[in-house]
Coordinates of C-alpha atoms and ligand atoms in Angstrom, one line a residue:
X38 CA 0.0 0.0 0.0
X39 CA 1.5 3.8 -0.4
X40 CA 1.9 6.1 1.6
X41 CA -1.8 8.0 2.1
X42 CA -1.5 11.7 0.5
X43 CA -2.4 13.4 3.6
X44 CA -1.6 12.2 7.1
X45 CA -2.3 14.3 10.7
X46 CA -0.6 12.3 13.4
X47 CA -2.3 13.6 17.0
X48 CA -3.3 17.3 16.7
X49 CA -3.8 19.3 19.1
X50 CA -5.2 23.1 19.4
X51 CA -6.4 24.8 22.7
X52 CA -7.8 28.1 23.1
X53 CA -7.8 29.3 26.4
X54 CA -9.4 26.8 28.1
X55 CA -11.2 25.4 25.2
X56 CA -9.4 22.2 24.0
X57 CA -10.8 22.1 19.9
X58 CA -8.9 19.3 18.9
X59 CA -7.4 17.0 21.1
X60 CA -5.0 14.6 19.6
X61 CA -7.0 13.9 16.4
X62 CA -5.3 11.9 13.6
X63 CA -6.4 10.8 10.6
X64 CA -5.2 10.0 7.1
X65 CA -6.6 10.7 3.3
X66 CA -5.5 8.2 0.8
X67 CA -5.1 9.6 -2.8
X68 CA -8.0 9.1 -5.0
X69 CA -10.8 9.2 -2.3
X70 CA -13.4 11.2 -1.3
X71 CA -13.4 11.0 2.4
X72 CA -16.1 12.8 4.9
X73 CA -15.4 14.4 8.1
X74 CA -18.5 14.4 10.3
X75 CA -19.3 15.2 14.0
X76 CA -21.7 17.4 15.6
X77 CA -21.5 21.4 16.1
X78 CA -18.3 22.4 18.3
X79 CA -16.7 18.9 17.7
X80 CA -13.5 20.2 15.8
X81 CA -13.5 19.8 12.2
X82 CA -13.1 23.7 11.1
X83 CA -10.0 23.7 13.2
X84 CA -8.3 20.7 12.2
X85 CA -8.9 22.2 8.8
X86 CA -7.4 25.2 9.9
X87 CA -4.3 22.7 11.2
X88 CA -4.2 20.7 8.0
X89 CA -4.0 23.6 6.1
X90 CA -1.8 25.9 7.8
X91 CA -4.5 28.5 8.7
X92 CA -3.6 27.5 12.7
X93 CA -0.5 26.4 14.1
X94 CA -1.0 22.9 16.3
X95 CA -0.1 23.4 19.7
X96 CA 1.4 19.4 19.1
X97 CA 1.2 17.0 16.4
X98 CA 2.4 16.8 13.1
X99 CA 0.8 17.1 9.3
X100 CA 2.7 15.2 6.0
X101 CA 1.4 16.2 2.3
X102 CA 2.4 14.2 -0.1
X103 CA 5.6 12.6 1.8
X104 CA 6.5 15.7 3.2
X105 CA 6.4 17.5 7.0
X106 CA 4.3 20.4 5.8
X107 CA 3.7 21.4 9.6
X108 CA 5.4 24.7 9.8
X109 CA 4.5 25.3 6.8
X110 CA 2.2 29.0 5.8
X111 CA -1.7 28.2 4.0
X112 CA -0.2 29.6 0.9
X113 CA 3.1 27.1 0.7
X114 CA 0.6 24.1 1.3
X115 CA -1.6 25.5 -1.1
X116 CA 1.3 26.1 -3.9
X117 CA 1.9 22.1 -3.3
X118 CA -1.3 21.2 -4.1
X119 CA -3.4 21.1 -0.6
X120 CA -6.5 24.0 -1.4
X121 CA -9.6 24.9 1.0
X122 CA -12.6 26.3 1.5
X123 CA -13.7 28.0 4.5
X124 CA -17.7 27.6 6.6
X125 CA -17.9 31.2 6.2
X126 CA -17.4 31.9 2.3
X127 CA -13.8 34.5 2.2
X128 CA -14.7 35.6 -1.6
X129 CA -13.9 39.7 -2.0
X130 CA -17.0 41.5 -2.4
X131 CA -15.6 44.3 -4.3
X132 CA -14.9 42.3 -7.0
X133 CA -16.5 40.9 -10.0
X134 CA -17.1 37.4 -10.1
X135 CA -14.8 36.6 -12.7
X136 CA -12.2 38.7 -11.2
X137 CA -12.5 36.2 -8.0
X138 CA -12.0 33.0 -9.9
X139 CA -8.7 34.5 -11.4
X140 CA -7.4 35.4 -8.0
X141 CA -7.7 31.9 -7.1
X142 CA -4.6 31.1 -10.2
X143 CA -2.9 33.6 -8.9
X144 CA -3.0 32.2 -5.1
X145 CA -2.4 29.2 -5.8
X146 CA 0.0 28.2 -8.5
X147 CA -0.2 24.5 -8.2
X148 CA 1.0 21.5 -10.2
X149 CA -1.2 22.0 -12.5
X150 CA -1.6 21.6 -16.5
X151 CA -1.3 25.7 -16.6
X152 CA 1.8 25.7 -14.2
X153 CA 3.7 23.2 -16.5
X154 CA 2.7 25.4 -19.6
X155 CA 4.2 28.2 -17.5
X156 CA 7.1 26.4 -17.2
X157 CA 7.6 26.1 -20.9
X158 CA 7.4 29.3 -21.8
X159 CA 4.1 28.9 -23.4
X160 CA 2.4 32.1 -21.2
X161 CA -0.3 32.7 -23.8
X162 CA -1.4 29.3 -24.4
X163 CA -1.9 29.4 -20.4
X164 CA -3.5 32.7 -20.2
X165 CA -5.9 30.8 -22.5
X166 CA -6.0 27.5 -20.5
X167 CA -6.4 29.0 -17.2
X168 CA -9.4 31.5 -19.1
X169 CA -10.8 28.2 -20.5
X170 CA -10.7 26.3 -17.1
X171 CA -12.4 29.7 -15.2
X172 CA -14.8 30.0 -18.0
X173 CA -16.0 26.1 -17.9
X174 CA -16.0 26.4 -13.8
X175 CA -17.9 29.6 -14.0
X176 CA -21.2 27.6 -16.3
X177 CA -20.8 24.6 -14.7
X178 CA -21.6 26.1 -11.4
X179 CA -24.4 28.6 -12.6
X180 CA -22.3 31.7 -12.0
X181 CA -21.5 32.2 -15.7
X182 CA -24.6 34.8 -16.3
X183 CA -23.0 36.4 -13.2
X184 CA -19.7 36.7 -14.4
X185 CA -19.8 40.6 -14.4
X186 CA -21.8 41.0 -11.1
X187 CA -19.6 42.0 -8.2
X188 CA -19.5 39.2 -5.7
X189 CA -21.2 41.1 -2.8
X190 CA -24.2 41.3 -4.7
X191 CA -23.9 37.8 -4.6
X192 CA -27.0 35.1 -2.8
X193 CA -25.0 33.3 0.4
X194 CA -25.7 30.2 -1.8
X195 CA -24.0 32.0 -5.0
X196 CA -20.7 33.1 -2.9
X197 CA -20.7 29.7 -2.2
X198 CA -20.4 28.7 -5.2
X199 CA -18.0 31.5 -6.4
X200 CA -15.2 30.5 -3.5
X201 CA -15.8 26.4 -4.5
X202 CA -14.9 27.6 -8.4
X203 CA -11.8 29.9 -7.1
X204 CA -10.7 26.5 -5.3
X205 CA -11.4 24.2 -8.1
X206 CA -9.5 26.5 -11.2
X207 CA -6.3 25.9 -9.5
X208 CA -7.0 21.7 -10.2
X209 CA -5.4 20.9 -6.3
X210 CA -4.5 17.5 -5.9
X211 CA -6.2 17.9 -2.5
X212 CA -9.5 19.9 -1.8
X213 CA -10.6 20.4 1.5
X214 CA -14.2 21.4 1.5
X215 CA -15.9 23.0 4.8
X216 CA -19.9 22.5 4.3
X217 CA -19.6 23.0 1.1
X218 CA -23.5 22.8 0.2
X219 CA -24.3 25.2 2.9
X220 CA -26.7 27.4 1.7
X221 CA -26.5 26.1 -1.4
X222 CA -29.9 25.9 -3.7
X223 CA -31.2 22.3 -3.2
X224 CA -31.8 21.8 -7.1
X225 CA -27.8 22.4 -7.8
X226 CA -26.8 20.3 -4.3
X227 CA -26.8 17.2 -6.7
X228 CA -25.3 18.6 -9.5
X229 CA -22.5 19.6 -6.8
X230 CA -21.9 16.4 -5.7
X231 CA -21.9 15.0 -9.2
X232 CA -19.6 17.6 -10.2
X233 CA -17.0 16.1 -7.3
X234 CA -16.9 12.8 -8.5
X235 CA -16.1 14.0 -11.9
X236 CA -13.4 15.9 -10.8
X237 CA -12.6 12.9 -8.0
X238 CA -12.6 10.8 -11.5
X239 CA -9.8 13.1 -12.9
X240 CA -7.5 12.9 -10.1
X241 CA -8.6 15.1 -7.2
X242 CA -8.7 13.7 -3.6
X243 CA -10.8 15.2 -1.4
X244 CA -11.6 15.8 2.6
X245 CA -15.0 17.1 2.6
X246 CA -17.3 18.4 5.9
X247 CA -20.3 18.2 5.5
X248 CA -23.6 18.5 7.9
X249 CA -26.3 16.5 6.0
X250 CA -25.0 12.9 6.8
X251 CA -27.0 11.3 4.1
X252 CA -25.6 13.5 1.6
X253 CA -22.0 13.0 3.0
X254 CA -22.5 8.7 3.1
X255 CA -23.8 9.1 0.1
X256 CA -20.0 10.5 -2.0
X257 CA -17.7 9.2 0.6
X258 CA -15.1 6.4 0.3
X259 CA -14.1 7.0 4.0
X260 CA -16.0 8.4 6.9
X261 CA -14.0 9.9 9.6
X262 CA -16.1 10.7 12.7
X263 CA -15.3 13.2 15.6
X264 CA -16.5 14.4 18.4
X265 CA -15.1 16.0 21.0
X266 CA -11.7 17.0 19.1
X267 CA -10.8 13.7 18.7
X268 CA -11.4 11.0 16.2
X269 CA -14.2 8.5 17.3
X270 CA -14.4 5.8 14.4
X271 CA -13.3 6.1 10.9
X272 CA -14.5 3.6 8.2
X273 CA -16.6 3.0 5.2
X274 CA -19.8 4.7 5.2
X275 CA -21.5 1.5 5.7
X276 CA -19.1 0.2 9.0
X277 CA -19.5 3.5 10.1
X278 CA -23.6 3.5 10.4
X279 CA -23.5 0.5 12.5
X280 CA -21.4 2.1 15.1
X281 CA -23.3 2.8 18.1
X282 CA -21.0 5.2 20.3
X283 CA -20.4 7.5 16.6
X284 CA -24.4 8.0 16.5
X285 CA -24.8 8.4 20.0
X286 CA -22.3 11.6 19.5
X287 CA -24.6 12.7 17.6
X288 CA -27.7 12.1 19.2
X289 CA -26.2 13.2 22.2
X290 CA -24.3 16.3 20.6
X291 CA -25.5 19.9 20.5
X292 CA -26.3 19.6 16.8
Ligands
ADP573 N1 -10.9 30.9 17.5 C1 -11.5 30.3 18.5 N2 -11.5 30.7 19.7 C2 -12.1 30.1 20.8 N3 -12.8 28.9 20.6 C3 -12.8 28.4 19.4 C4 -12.2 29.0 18.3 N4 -12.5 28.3 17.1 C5 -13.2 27.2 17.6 N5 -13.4 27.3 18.9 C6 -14.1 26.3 19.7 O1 -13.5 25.0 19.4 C7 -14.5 24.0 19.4 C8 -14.5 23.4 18.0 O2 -14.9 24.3 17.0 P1 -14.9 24.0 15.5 O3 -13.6 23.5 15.1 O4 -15.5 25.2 14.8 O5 -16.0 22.8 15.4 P2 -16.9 22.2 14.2 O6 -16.4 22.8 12.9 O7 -16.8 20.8 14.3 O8 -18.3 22.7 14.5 C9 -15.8 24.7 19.7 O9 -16.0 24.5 21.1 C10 -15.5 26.1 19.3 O10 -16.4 27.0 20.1
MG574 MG1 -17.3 23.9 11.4

């Protein structure tokens, strides 16, 4: 078996006298869609903010792709290939939609088709590239009749949207997704999910939180469940509904 892509190894992250995560590990092997559940308060925005670099761990370590990317900034994970989304959608209201999706390139040069025509020299054919990948994002996702709207005039569903399409132009090899269907219009939920499968089908590995559990048993390869800041269970979707102390978490959970 090799190595899994992403690997957190007992993470930890107080503040004050709140313990958030408390020695959580976990692993993401390449190629699956994996679903990190637990009720409210139970730490899965901060150990996103720890796997990506957004927080430092007070202990505990993070490897991408081989490598100790603990210490680390967002934007040097980011560069190799490890891109997120945030609960509370970060897009910049003062700019145009399209002007938002371009931002994302620019953030986060990854390994990408368009990086390796940069490379070559070839900075027209991935001006065009990157404009075709932006463009294709921007229909698939219903935002292309918005394209010249400025992003504050967005719906919350629509910004959604807009900061999921700046995270998907830069074609990470690693997406970590924080609720993304929050808010979302029901009718384009499914398209969303079939949307990450198709881009799970072209390479991209994801670590998706999301609060509908049907919806998240329903796309995962991997369930990991926390509660508390720590991991509880972690399994298929299937070995994970039969277990008992997970569910009571749940039941039992401010939710
Ligand atoms: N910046 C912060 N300052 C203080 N407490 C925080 C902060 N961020 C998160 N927490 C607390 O840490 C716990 C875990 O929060 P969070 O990671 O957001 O959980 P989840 O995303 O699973 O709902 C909660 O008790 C929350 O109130
Ligand atoms: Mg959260």
């Amino acid at each position: 078996m090799s190595d899994p892509l992403l690997s957190a190894t007992d993470l930890t992250k107080t503040f004050g006298g709140i313990t958030a995560v408390d020695g959580a590990s976990l692993t993401v092997d390449e190629g699956d869609i994996v679903g990190l559940i637990g009720p409210n308060g139970a730490g899965k925005s901060t150990t996103f903010d720890l796997l990506t670099g957004f927080l430092d761990p007070d202990a505990g370590t993070v490897h991408f792709d081989g490598e100790d990317v603990t210490d680390l900034p967002p934007e040097e994970r980011a560069s190799r290939g490890m891109v997120r989304t945030f609960q509370m959608s970060r897009e910049l209201t003062g700019m145009k939609v399209r002007e938002n999706v371009r931002l994302g390139l620019q953030d986060h040069p990854g390994e990408t088709a368009l990086a390796s025509l940069l490379r070559t020299g070839a900075a027209a054919d991935a001006e065009t590239a990157a404009g075709d990948r932006a463009e294709a994002l921007l229909k698939r996702l219903d935002l292309w009749e918005l394209r010249d709207e400025y992003a504050g005039n967005l719906s919350g569903g629509q910004r959604k949207l807009l900061e999921l399409a700046r995270a998907f132009v830069t074609d990470p090899d690693l997406l970590l997704l924080d609720e993304p269907m929050a808010g979302v219009n029901p009718s384009l939920t499914d398209d969303l999910l079939e949307f990450i499968r198709e881009l799970r089908g072209e390479g991209t590995t994801f670590l998706i939180v999301e609060h509908d559990i049907d919806v998240i048993m329903s796309i995962s390869d991997e369930i990991v469940g926390m509660h508390n800041g720590d991991v509880l269970t972690t399994g298929t979707p299937a070995e994970v509904r039969q277990d008992e102390a997970l569910l009571e978490a749940y039941l039992g959970g401010a939710v």
